[in-house]
Backbone as XML, in Angstrom:
<?xml version="1.0"?>
<chain id="A" units="angstrom">
  <residue number="1" name="MET">
    <atom name="N" x="-0.397" y="4.653" z="20.870"/>
    <atom name="CA" x="0.949" y="5.095" z="20.564"/>
    <atom name="C" x="1.198" y="4.780" z="19.052"/>
  </residue>
  <residue number="2" name="GLY">
    <atom name="N" x="0.852" y="3.620" z="18.762"/>
    <atom name="CA" x="1.178" y="3.250" z="17.335"/>
    <atom name="C" x="0.542" y="4.030" z="16.276"/>
  </residue>
  <residue number="3" name="LYS">
    <atom name="N" x="-0.805" y="4.532" z="16.491"/>
    <atom name="CA" x="-1.390" y="5.317" z="15.665"/>
    <atom name="C" x="-0.712" y="6.611" z="15.491"/>
  </residue>
  <residue number="4" name="LEU">
    <atom name="N" x="-0.224" y="7.179" z="16.639"/>
    <atom name="CA" x="0.446" y="8.430" z="16.560"/>
    <atom name="C" x="1.845" y="8.387" z="15.877"/>
  </residue>
  <residue number="5" name="LEU">
    <atom name="N" x="2.761" y="7.225" z="16.017"/>
    <atom name="CA" x="3.903" y="7.055" z="15.396"/>
    <atom name="C" x="3.389" y="7.061" z="13.840"/>
  </residue>
  <residue number="6" name="ASP">
    <atom name="N" x="2.434" y="6.203" z="13.468"/>
    <atom name="CA" x="2.152" y="5.973" z="11.940"/>
    <atom name="C" x="1.598" y="7.327" z="11.227"/>
  </residue>
  <residue number="7" name="ALA">
    <atom name="N" x="1.130" y="8.148" z="12.140"/>
    <atom name="CA" x="0.592" y="9.487" z="11.562"/>
    <atom name="C" x="1.874" y="10.299" z="11.329"/>
  </residue>
  <residue number="8" name="ALA">
    <atom name="N" x="2.881" y="10.213" z="12.123"/>
    <atom name="CA" x="4.008" y="11.132" z="12.041"/>
    <atom name="C" x="4.797" y="10.444" z="10.927"/>
  </residue>
  <residue number="9" name="TYR">
    <atom name="N" x="4.842" y="9.125" z="10.673"/>
    <atom name="CA" x="5.715" y="8.584" z="9.535"/>
    <atom name="C" x="4.976" y="8.969" z="8.227"/>
  </residue>
  <residue number="10" name="CYS">
    <atom name="N" x="3.664" y="8.974" z="8.150"/>
    <atom name="CA" x="2.864" y="9.407" z="7.065"/>
    <atom name="C" x="3.087" y="10.724" z="6.547"/>
  </residue>
  <residue number="11" name="LYS">
    <atom name="N" x="3.151" y="11.608" z="7.601"/>
    <atom name="CA" x="3.542" y="13.026" z="7.343"/>
    <atom name="C" x="4.810" y="13.119" z="6.814"/>
  </residue>
  <residue number="12" name="ALA">
    <atom name="N" x="5.816" y="12.468" z="7.381"/>
    <atom name="CA" x="7.067" y="12.540" z="6.664"/>
    <atom name="C" x="7.175" y="12.079" z="5.405"/>
  </residue>
  <residue number="13" name="ALA">
    <atom name="N" x="6.470" y="10.799" z="5.137"/>
    <atom name="CA" x="6.415" y="10.271" z="3.864"/>
    <atom name="C" x="5.793" y="11.140" z="2.936"/>
  </residue>
  <residue number="14" name="GLU">
    <atom name="N" x="4.943" y="11.738" z="3.337"/>
    <atom name="CA" x="4.183" y="12.749" z="2.305"/>
    <atom name="C" x="5.142" y="13.876" z="1.946"/>
  </residue>
  <residue number="15" name="LYS">
    <atom name="N" x="5.751" y="14.385" z="2.865"/>
    <atom name="CA" x="6.782" y="15.519" z="2.685"/>
    <atom name="C" x="7.804" y="15.163" z="1.682"/>
  </residue>
  <residue number="16" name="TYR">
    <atom name="N" x="8.429" y="13.846" z="1.695"/>
    <atom name="CA" x="9.428" y="13.320" z="0.927"/>
    <atom name="C" x="9.053" y="12.426" z="-0.236"/>
  </residue>
  <residue number="17" name="SER">
    <atom name="N" x="7.782" y="12.397" z="-0.580"/>
    <atom name="CA" x="7.190" y="11.433" z="-1.441"/>
    <atom name="C" x="7.660" y="9.972" z="-1.377"/>
  </residue>
  <residue number="18" name="ALA">
    <atom name="N" x="7.620" y="9.591" z="0.039"/>
    <atom name="CA" x="8.099" y="8.054" z="0.282"/>
    <atom name="C" x="6.851" y="7.321" z="0.560"/>
  </residue>
  <residue number="19" name="ARG">
    <atom name="N" x="7.020" y="6.110" z="0.678"/>
    <atom name="CA" x="5.943" y="5.128" z="1.101"/>
    <atom name="C" x="6.207" y="4.691" z="2.545"/>
  </residue>
  <residue number="20" name="VAL">
    <atom name="N" x="5.176" y="4.245" z="3.105"/>
    <atom name="CA" x="5.076" y="3.987" z="4.634"/>
    <atom name="C" x="4.592" y="2.434" z="4.519"/>
  </residue>
  <residue number="21" name="SER">
    <atom name="N" x="5.410" y="1.598" z="5.224"/>
    <atom name="CA" x="4.970" y="0.253" z="5.807"/>
    <atom name="C" x="4.355" y="0.237" z="7.149"/>
  </residue>
  <residue number="22" name="HIS">
    <atom name="N" x="2.999" y="-0.022" z="7.157"/>
    <atom name="CA" x="2.189" y="0.213" z="8.470"/>
    <atom name="C" x="2.409" y="-0.879" z="9.289"/>
  </residue>
  <residue number="23" name="VAL">
    <atom name="N" x="3.470" y="-1.355" z="9.680"/>
    <atom name="CA" x="3.734" y="-2.748" z="10.480"/>
    <atom name="C" x="3.249" y="-2.511" z="11.746"/>
  </residue>
  <residue number="24" name="GLY">
    <atom name="N" x="3.299" y="-1.154" z="12.235"/>
    <atom name="CA" x="2.687" y="-1.131" z="13.693"/>
    <atom name="C" x="1.269" y="-1.099" z="13.782"/>
  </residue>
  <residue number="25" name="LEU">
    <atom name="N" x="0.576" y="-0.627" z="12.851"/>
    <atom name="CA" x="-0.922" y="-0.771" z="12.755"/>
    <atom name="C" x="-1.164" y="-2.258" z="12.614"/>
  </residue>
  <residue number="26" name="CYS">
    <atom name="N" x="-0.518" y="-2.912" z="11.740"/>
    <atom name="CA" x="-0.889" y="-4.302" z="11.558"/>
    <atom name="C" x="-0.536" y="-5.191" z="12.789"/>
  </residue>
  <residue number="27" name="PHE">
    <atom name="N" x="0.685" y="-4.850" z="13.434"/>
    <atom name="CA" x="0.803" y="-5.504" z="14.841"/>
    <atom name="C" x="-0.216" y="-5.194" z="15.941"/>
  </residue>
  <residue number="28" name="GLU">
    <atom name="N" x="-0.576" y="-3.928" z="16.027"/>
    <atom name="CA" x="-1.774" y="-3.424" z="16.973"/>
    <atom name="C" x="-2.923" y="-4.302" z="16.765"/>
  </residue>
  <residue number="29" name="GLU">
    <atom name="N" x="-3.457" y="-4.457" z="15.626"/>
    <atom name="CA" x="-4.803" y="-5.117" z="15.264"/>
    <atom name="C" x="-4.570" y="-6.745" z="15.469"/>
  </residue>
  <residue number="30" name="ILE">
    <atom name="N" x="-3.585" y="-7.264" z="15.028"/>
    <atom name="CA" x="-3.369" y="-8.680" z="15.306"/>
    <atom name="C" x="-3.120" y="-8.930" z="16.793"/>
  </residue>
  <residue number="31" name="PHE">
    <atom name="N" x="-2.426" y="-8.210" z="17.501"/>
    <atom name="CA" x="-2.168" y="-8.329" z="18.893"/>
    <atom name="C" x="-3.427" y="-8.207" z="19.530"/>
  </residue>
  <residue number="32" name="ARG">
    <atom name="N" x="-4.284" y="-7.293" z="19.075"/>
    <atom name="CA" x="-5.618" y="-7.175" z="19.753"/>
    <atom name="C" x="-6.653" y="-8.019" z="19.445"/>
  </residue>
  <residue number="33" name="GLU">
    <atom name="N" x="-6.848" y="-8.466" z="18.313"/>
    <atom name="CA" x="-7.890" y="-9.423" z="17.807"/>
    <atom name="C" x="-7.478" y="-10.917" z="17.691"/>
  </residue>
  <residue number="34" name="HIS">
    <atom name="N" x="-6.140" y="-11.233" z="18.036"/>
    <atom name="CA" x="-5.714" y="-12.701" z="17.806"/>
    <atom name="C" x="-4.484" y="-12.794" z="18.611"/>
  </residue>
  <residue number="35" name="ALA">
    <atom name="N" x="-4.743" y="-12.653" z="19.858"/>
    <atom name="CA" x="-3.742" y="-12.629" z="21.051"/>
    <atom name="C" x="-3.089" y="-13.952" z="21.027"/>
  </residue>
  <residue number="36" name="GLN">
    <atom name="N" x="-3.576" y="-15.062" z="20.724"/>
    <atom name="CA" x="-3.090" y="-16.499" z="20.633"/>
    <atom name="C" x="-1.738" y="-16.264" z="19.695"/>
  </residue>
  <residue number="37" name="ILE">
    <atom name="N" x="-1.609" y="-15.526" z="18.629"/>
    <atom name="CA" x="-0.472" y="-15.424" z="17.882"/>
    <atom name="C" x="0.485" y="-14.684" z="18.552"/>
  </residue>
  <residue number="38" name="GLU">
    <atom name="N" x="1.796" y="-15.347" z="18.859"/>
    <atom name="CA" x="2.778" y="-14.711" z="19.581"/>
    <atom name="C" x="3.635" y="-13.944" z="18.456"/>
  </residue>
  <residue number="39" name="LEU">
    <atom name="N" x="3.177" y="-12.499" z="18.533"/>
    <atom name="CA" x="3.989" y="-11.556" z="17.734"/>
    <atom name="C" x="5.332" y="-11.056" z="18.220"/>
  </residue>
  <residue number="40" name="TYR">
    <atom name="N" x="5.399" y="-11.160" z="19.554"/>
    <atom name="CA" x="6.549" y="-10.796" z="20.372"/>
    <atom name="C" x="7.331" y="-11.692" z="20.942"/>
  </residue>
  <residue number="41" name="ASN">
    <atom name="N" x="8.605" y="-11.457" z="21.221"/>
    <atom name="CA" x="9.392" y="-12.479" z="22.070"/>
    <atom name="C" x="8.922" y="-12.171" z="23.451"/>
  </residue>
  <residue number="42" name="GLU">
    <atom name="N" x="9.611" y="-12.864" z="24.410"/>
    <atom name="CA" x="9.255" y="-12.917" z="25.909"/>
    <atom name="C" x="9.232" y="-11.339" z="26.450"/>
  </residue>
  <residue number="43" name="ASP">
    <atom name="N" x="10.220" y="-10.486" z="25.959"/>
    <atom name="CA" x="10.345" y="-9.157" z="26.472"/>
    <atom name="C" x="9.184" y="-8.373" z="25.987"/>
  </residue>
  <residue number="44" name="LEU">
    <atom name="N" x="8.255" y="-8.787" z="25.351"/>
    <atom name="CA" x="7.103" y="-8.095" z="24.621"/>
    <atom name="C" x="7.532" y="-6.734" z="24.078"/>
  </residue>
  <residue number="45" name="SER">
    <atom name="N" x="8.762" y="-6.676" z="23.615"/>
    <atom name="CA" x="9.358" y="-5.421" z="23.016"/>
    <atom name="C" x="9.845" y="-5.668" z="21.528"/>
  </residue>
  <residue number="46" name="HIS">
    <atom name="N" x="10.443" y="-6.951" z="21.433"/>
    <atom name="CA" x="11.034" y="-7.235" z="20.097"/>
    <atom name="C" x="9.984" y="-8.329" z="19.445"/>
  </residue>
  <residue number="47" name="PRO">
    <atom name="N" x="10.109" y="-8.358" z="17.983"/>
    <atom name="CA" x="9.229" y="-9.313" z="17.359"/>
    <atom name="C" x="9.656" y="-10.543" z="17.556"/>
  </residue>
  <residue number="48" name="SER">
    <atom name="N" x="8.721" y="-11.606" z="17.728"/>
    <atom name="CA" x="9.165" y="-13.019" z="17.510"/>
    <atom name="C" x="9.420" y="-13.319" z="15.836"/>
  </residue>
  <residue number="49" name="TYR">
    <atom name="N" x="9.731" y="-14.558" z="15.689"/>
    <atom name="CA" x="9.793" y="-14.814" z="14.298"/>
    <atom name="C" x="8.707" y="-14.643" z="13.484"/>
  </residue>
  <residue number="50" name="ILE">
    <atom name="N" x="7.555" y="-15.087" z="14.140"/>
    <atom name="CA" x="6.099" y="-14.731" z="13.408"/>
    <atom name="C" x="5.974" y="-13.267" z="13.176"/>
  </residue>
  <residue number="51" name="GLY">
    <atom name="N" x="6.235" y="-12.653" z="14.176"/>
    <atom name="CA" x="6.028" y="-11.128" z="14.199"/>
    <atom name="C" x="7.052" y="-10.569" z="13.135"/>
  </residue>
  <residue number="52" name="THR">
    <atom name="N" x="8.067" y="-11.003" z="13.010"/>
    <atom name="CA" x="9.102" y="-10.459" z="11.888"/>
    <atom name="C" x="8.430" y="-10.832" z="10.624"/>
  </residue>
  <residue number="53" name="CYS">
    <atom name="N" x="7.673" y="-11.962" z="10.421"/>
    <atom name="CA" x="7.154" y="-12.379" z="9.115"/>
    <atom name="C" x="6.097" y="-11.344" z="8.830"/>
  </residue>
  <residue number="54" name="LEU">
    <atom name="N" x="5.340" y="-10.936" z="9.922"/>
    <atom name="CA" x="4.334" y="-10.023" z="9.588"/>
    <atom name="C" x="4.959" y="-8.721" z="9.090"/>
  </residue>
  <residue number="55" name="GLY">
    <atom name="N" x="6.041" y="-8.335" z="9.675"/>
    <atom name="CA" x="6.989" y="-6.991" z="9.265"/>
    <atom name="C" x="7.405" y="-7.226" z="7.833"/>
  </residue>
  <residue number="56" name="VAL">
    <atom name="N" x="7.720" y="-8.363" z="7.442"/>
    <atom name="CA" x="8.246" y="-8.716" z="6.024"/>
    <atom name="C" x="7.197" y="-8.511" z="5.142"/>
  </residue>
  <residue number="57" name="ILE">
    <atom name="N" x="6.152" y="-9.093" z="5.182"/>
    <atom name="CA" x="5.001" y="-8.851" z="4.349"/>
    <atom name="C" x="4.465" y="-7.438" z="4.116"/>
  </residue>
  <residue number="58" name="SER">
    <atom name="N" x="4.365" y="-6.725" z="5.364"/>
    <atom name="CA" x="3.939" y="-5.266" z="5.264"/>
    <atom name="C" x="5.167" y="-4.346" z="4.436"/>
  </residue>
  <residue number="59" name="HIS">
    <atom name="N" x="6.300" y="-4.714" z="4.600"/>
    <atom name="CA" x="7.515" y="-4.179" z="3.969"/>
    <atom name="C" x="7.357" y="-4.434" z="2.446"/>
  </residue>
  <residue number="60" name="TYR">
    <atom name="N" x="7.040" y="-5.553" z="2.039"/>
    <atom name="CA" x="7.103" y="-5.970" z="0.740"/>
    <atom name="C" x="5.799" y="-5.259" z="0.007"/>
  </residue>
  <residue number="61" name="ARG">
    <atom name="N" x="4.728" y="-5.184" z="0.732"/>
    <atom name="CA" x="3.690" y="-4.639" z="0.238"/>
    <atom name="C" x="3.897" y="-3.090" z="-0.112"/>
  </residue>
  <residue number="62" name="ALA">
    <atom name="N" x="4.587" y="-2.435" z="0.894"/>
    <atom name="CA" x="4.777" y="-1.047" z="0.675"/>
    <atom name="C" x="5.965" y="-0.820" z="-0.462"/>
  </residue>
  <residue number="63" name="ILE">
    <atom name="N" x="6.861" y="-1.657" z="-0.489"/>
    <atom name="CA" x="7.951" y="-1.545" z="-1.555"/>
    <atom name="C" x="7.436" y="-1.822" z="-3.064"/>
  </residue>
  <residue number="64" name="PHE">
    <atom name="N" x="6.644" y="-2.961" z="-3.118"/>
    <atom name="CA" x="6.262" y="-3.415" z="-4.301"/>
    <atom name="C" x="4.964" y="-2.981" z="-4.901"/>
  </residue>
  <residue number="65" name="GLY">
    <atom name="N" x="4.079" y="-2.481" z="-3.904"/>
    <atom name="CA" x="2.928" y="-2.227" z="-4.306"/>
    <atom name="C" x="1.823" y="-3.315" z="-4.309"/>
  </residue>
  <residue number="66" name="GLU">
    <atom name="N" x="2.222" y="-4.510" z="-4.010"/>
    <atom name="CA" x="1.337" y="-5.758" z="-4.076"/>
    <atom name="C" x="1.739" y="-6.749" z="-3.042"/>
  </residue>
  <residue number="67" name="LEU">
    <atom name="N" x="0.948" y="-7.630" z="-2.556"/>
    <atom name="CA" x="1.312" y="-8.538" z="-1.734"/>
    <atom name="C" x="2.153" y="-9.557" z="-2.167"/>
  </residue>
  <residue number="68" name="PRO">
    <atom name="N" x="2.982" y="-10.244" z="-1.589"/>
    <atom name="CA" x="3.727" y="-11.449" z="-2.029"/>
    <atom name="C" x="2.844" y="-12.634" z="-2.466"/>
  </residue>
  <residue number="69" name="LYS">
    <atom name="N" x="3.204" y="-13.096" z="-3.634"/>
    <atom name="CA" x="2.442" y="-14.286" z="-4.295"/>
    <atom name="C" x="2.600" y="-15.552" z="-3.474"/>
  </residue>
  <residue number="70" name="LYS">
    <atom name="N" x="3.789" y="-15.819" z="-2.850"/>
    <atom name="CA" x="4.058" y="-17.074" z="-2.209"/>
    <atom name="C" x="4.730" y="-16.649" z="-0.744"/>
  </residue>
  <residue number="71" name="LEU">
    <atom name="N" x="4.321" y="-17.472" z="0.183"/>
    <atom name="CA" x="4.749" y="-17.276" z="1.521"/>
    <atom name="C" x="5.407" y="-18.473" z="2.025"/>
  </residue>
  <residue number="72" name="ASP">
    <atom name="N" x="5.572" y="-19.578" z="1.146"/>
    <atom name="CA" x="5.924" y="-20.927" z="1.627"/>
    <atom name="C" x="7.514" y="-20.788" z="2.360"/>
  </residue>
  <residue number="73" name="SER">
    <atom name="N" x="8.190" y="-19.998" z="1.860"/>
    <atom name="CA" x="9.553" y="-20.004" z="2.576"/>
    <atom name="C" x="9.566" y="-19.484" z="4.082"/>
  </residue>
  <residue number="74" name="LEU">
    <atom name="N" x="8.326" y="-18.792" z="4.357"/>
    <atom name="CA" x="8.241" y="-18.259" z="5.842"/>
    <atom name="C" x="7.960" y="-19.375" z="6.829"/>
  </residue>
  <residue number="75" name="CYS">
    <atom name="N" x="7.351" y="-20.525" z="6.266"/>
    <atom name="CA" x="6.794" y="-21.767" z="7.093"/>
    <atom name="C" x="5.885" y="-21.152" z="8.097"/>
  </residue>
  <residue number="76" name="LEU">
    <atom name="N" x="4.868" y="-20.385" z="7.687"/>
    <atom name="CA" x="3.855" y="-20.020" z="8.640"/>
    <atom name="C" x="2.527" y="-20.853" z="8.346"/>
  </residue>
  <residue number="77" name="GLU">
    <atom name="N" x="1.776" y="-21.040" z="9.476"/>
    <atom name="CA" x="0.577" y="-21.874" z="9.351"/>
    <atom name="C" x="-0.224" y="-21.144" z="8.271"/>
  </residue>
  <residue number="78" name="ASP">
    <atom name="N" x="-0.967" y="-21.840" z="7.538"/>
    <atom name="CA" x="-1.981" y="-21.379" z="6.455"/>
    <atom name="C" x="-2.775" y="-20.199" z="7.088"/>
  </residue>
  <residue number="79" name="ASN">
    <atom name="N" x="-3.471" y="-20.488" z="8.126"/>
    <atom name="CA" x="-4.400" y="-19.483" z="8.602"/>
    <atom name="C" x="-3.774" y="-18.282" z="9.217"/>
  </residue>
  <residue number="80" name="VAL">
    <atom name="N" x="-2.569" y="-18.360" z="9.554"/>
    <atom name="CA" x="-1.732" y="-17.215" z="9.950"/>
    <atom name="C" x="-1.246" y="-16.485" z="8.840"/>
  </residue>
  <residue number="81" name="ALA">
    <atom name="N" x="-0.653" y="-17.081" z="7.733"/>
    <atom name="CA" x="-0.325" y="-16.514" z="6.505"/>
    <atom name="C" x="-1.624" y="-15.739" z="5.998"/>
  </residue>
  <residue number="82" name="LYS">
    <atom name="N" x="-2.803" y="-16.322" z="5.807"/>
    <atom name="CA" x="-3.937" y="-15.683" z="5.289"/>
    <atom name="C" x="-4.263" y="-14.525" z="6.235"/>
  </residue>
  <residue number="83" name="LEU">
    <atom name="N" x="-4.282" y="-14.502" z="7.346"/>
    <atom name="CA" x="-4.628" y="-13.393" z="8.395"/>
    <atom name="C" x="-3.783" y="-12.441" z="8.164"/>
  </residue>
  <residue number="84" name="PHE">
    <atom name="N" x="-2.351" y="-12.681" z="7.959"/>
    <atom name="CA" x="-1.298" y="-11.652" z="7.807"/>
    <atom name="C" x="-1.554" y="-10.853" z="6.476"/>
  </residue>
  <residue number="85" name="LEU">
    <atom name="N" x="-1.809" y="-11.614" z="5.371"/>
    <atom name="CA" x="-2.060" y="-10.862" z="4.174"/>
    <atom name="C" x="-3.368" y="-10.094" z="4.125"/>
  </residue>
  <residue number="86" name="THR">
    <atom name="N" x="-4.256" y="-10.605" z="4.866"/>
    <atom name="CA" x="-5.636" y="-9.880" z="4.869"/>
    <atom name="C" x="-5.433" y="-8.461" z="5.679"/>
  </residue>
  <residue number="87" name="THR">
    <atom name="N" x="-4.738" y="-8.766" z="6.474"/>
    <atom name="CA" x="-4.354" y="-7.467" z="7.546"/>
    <atom name="C" x="-3.674" y="-6.421" z="6.915"/>
  </residue>
  <residue number="88" name="VAL">
    <atom name="N" x="-2.435" y="-6.741" z="6.268"/>
    <atom name="CA" x="-1.608" y="-5.878" z="5.478"/>
    <atom name="C" x="-2.219" y="-5.156" z="4.381"/>
  </residue>
  <residue number="89" name="GLU">
    <atom name="N" x="-3.028" y="-6.050" z="3.507"/>
    <atom name="CA" x="-3.974" y="-5.567" z="2.538"/>
    <atom name="C" x="-4.917" y="-4.511" z="3.064"/>
  </residue>
  <residue number="90" name="LYS">
    <atom name="N" x="-5.424" y="-4.659" z="4.251"/>
    <atom name="CA" x="-6.327" y="-3.732" z="4.795"/>
    <atom name="C" x="-5.911" y="-2.417" z="4.973"/>
  </residue>
  <residue number="91" name="TYR">
    <atom name="N" x="-4.621" y="-2.166" z="5.075"/>
    <atom name="CA" x="-4.067" y="-0.983" z="5.009"/>
    <atom name="C" x="-3.470" y="-0.593" z="3.754"/>
  </residue>
  <residue number="92" name="GLY">
    <atom name="N" x="-3.606" y="-1.258" z="2.691"/>
    <atom name="CA" x="-2.851" y="-1.261" z="1.277"/>
    <atom name="C" x="-3.332" y="0.217" z="0.758"/>
  </residue>
  <residue number="93" name="ASP">
    <atom name="N" x="-4.436" y="0.648" z="0.963"/>
    <atom name="CA" x="-4.783" y="1.716" z="0.255"/>
    <atom name="C" x="-3.990" y="2.985" z="0.976"/>
  </residue>
  <residue number="94" name="GLN">
    <atom name="N" x="-3.344" y="2.901" z="1.963"/>
    <atom name="CA" x="-2.536" y="3.833" z="2.509"/>
    <atom name="C" x="-1.169" y="3.829" z="2.284"/>
  </residue>
  <residue number="95" name="TYR">
    <atom name="N" x="-0.740" y="2.852" z="1.304"/>
    <atom name="CA" x="0.671" y="2.865" z="0.851"/>
    <atom name="C" x="0.784" y="3.739" z="-0.350"/>
  </residue>
  <residue number="96" name="GLY">
    <atom name="N" x="2.046" y="4.282" z="-0.566"/>
    <atom name="CA" x="2.142" y="4.986" z="-1.704"/>
    <atom name="C" x="1.951" y="6.458" z="-1.562"/>
  </residue>
</chain>
């Protein structure tokens, strides 16, 4: 489902010369590959604080065209922060 939504967003972005933040693809990958990271609240529908941080990093990348230089204020564990940056950058060539 996430890939279908992302494709639709990309199509609309192309039509309107807009950028897309690929949060859904990042969520899917991390949820699948690193299930120990709790991206969702108990309802498994809404993002947890950590999941929201992943969204913030993805949106920042889409808006500014680069990854944020500092993530200290997010208070993420170093390994989680690095994973998020790597995952968001993986989709970086799809921005813009």
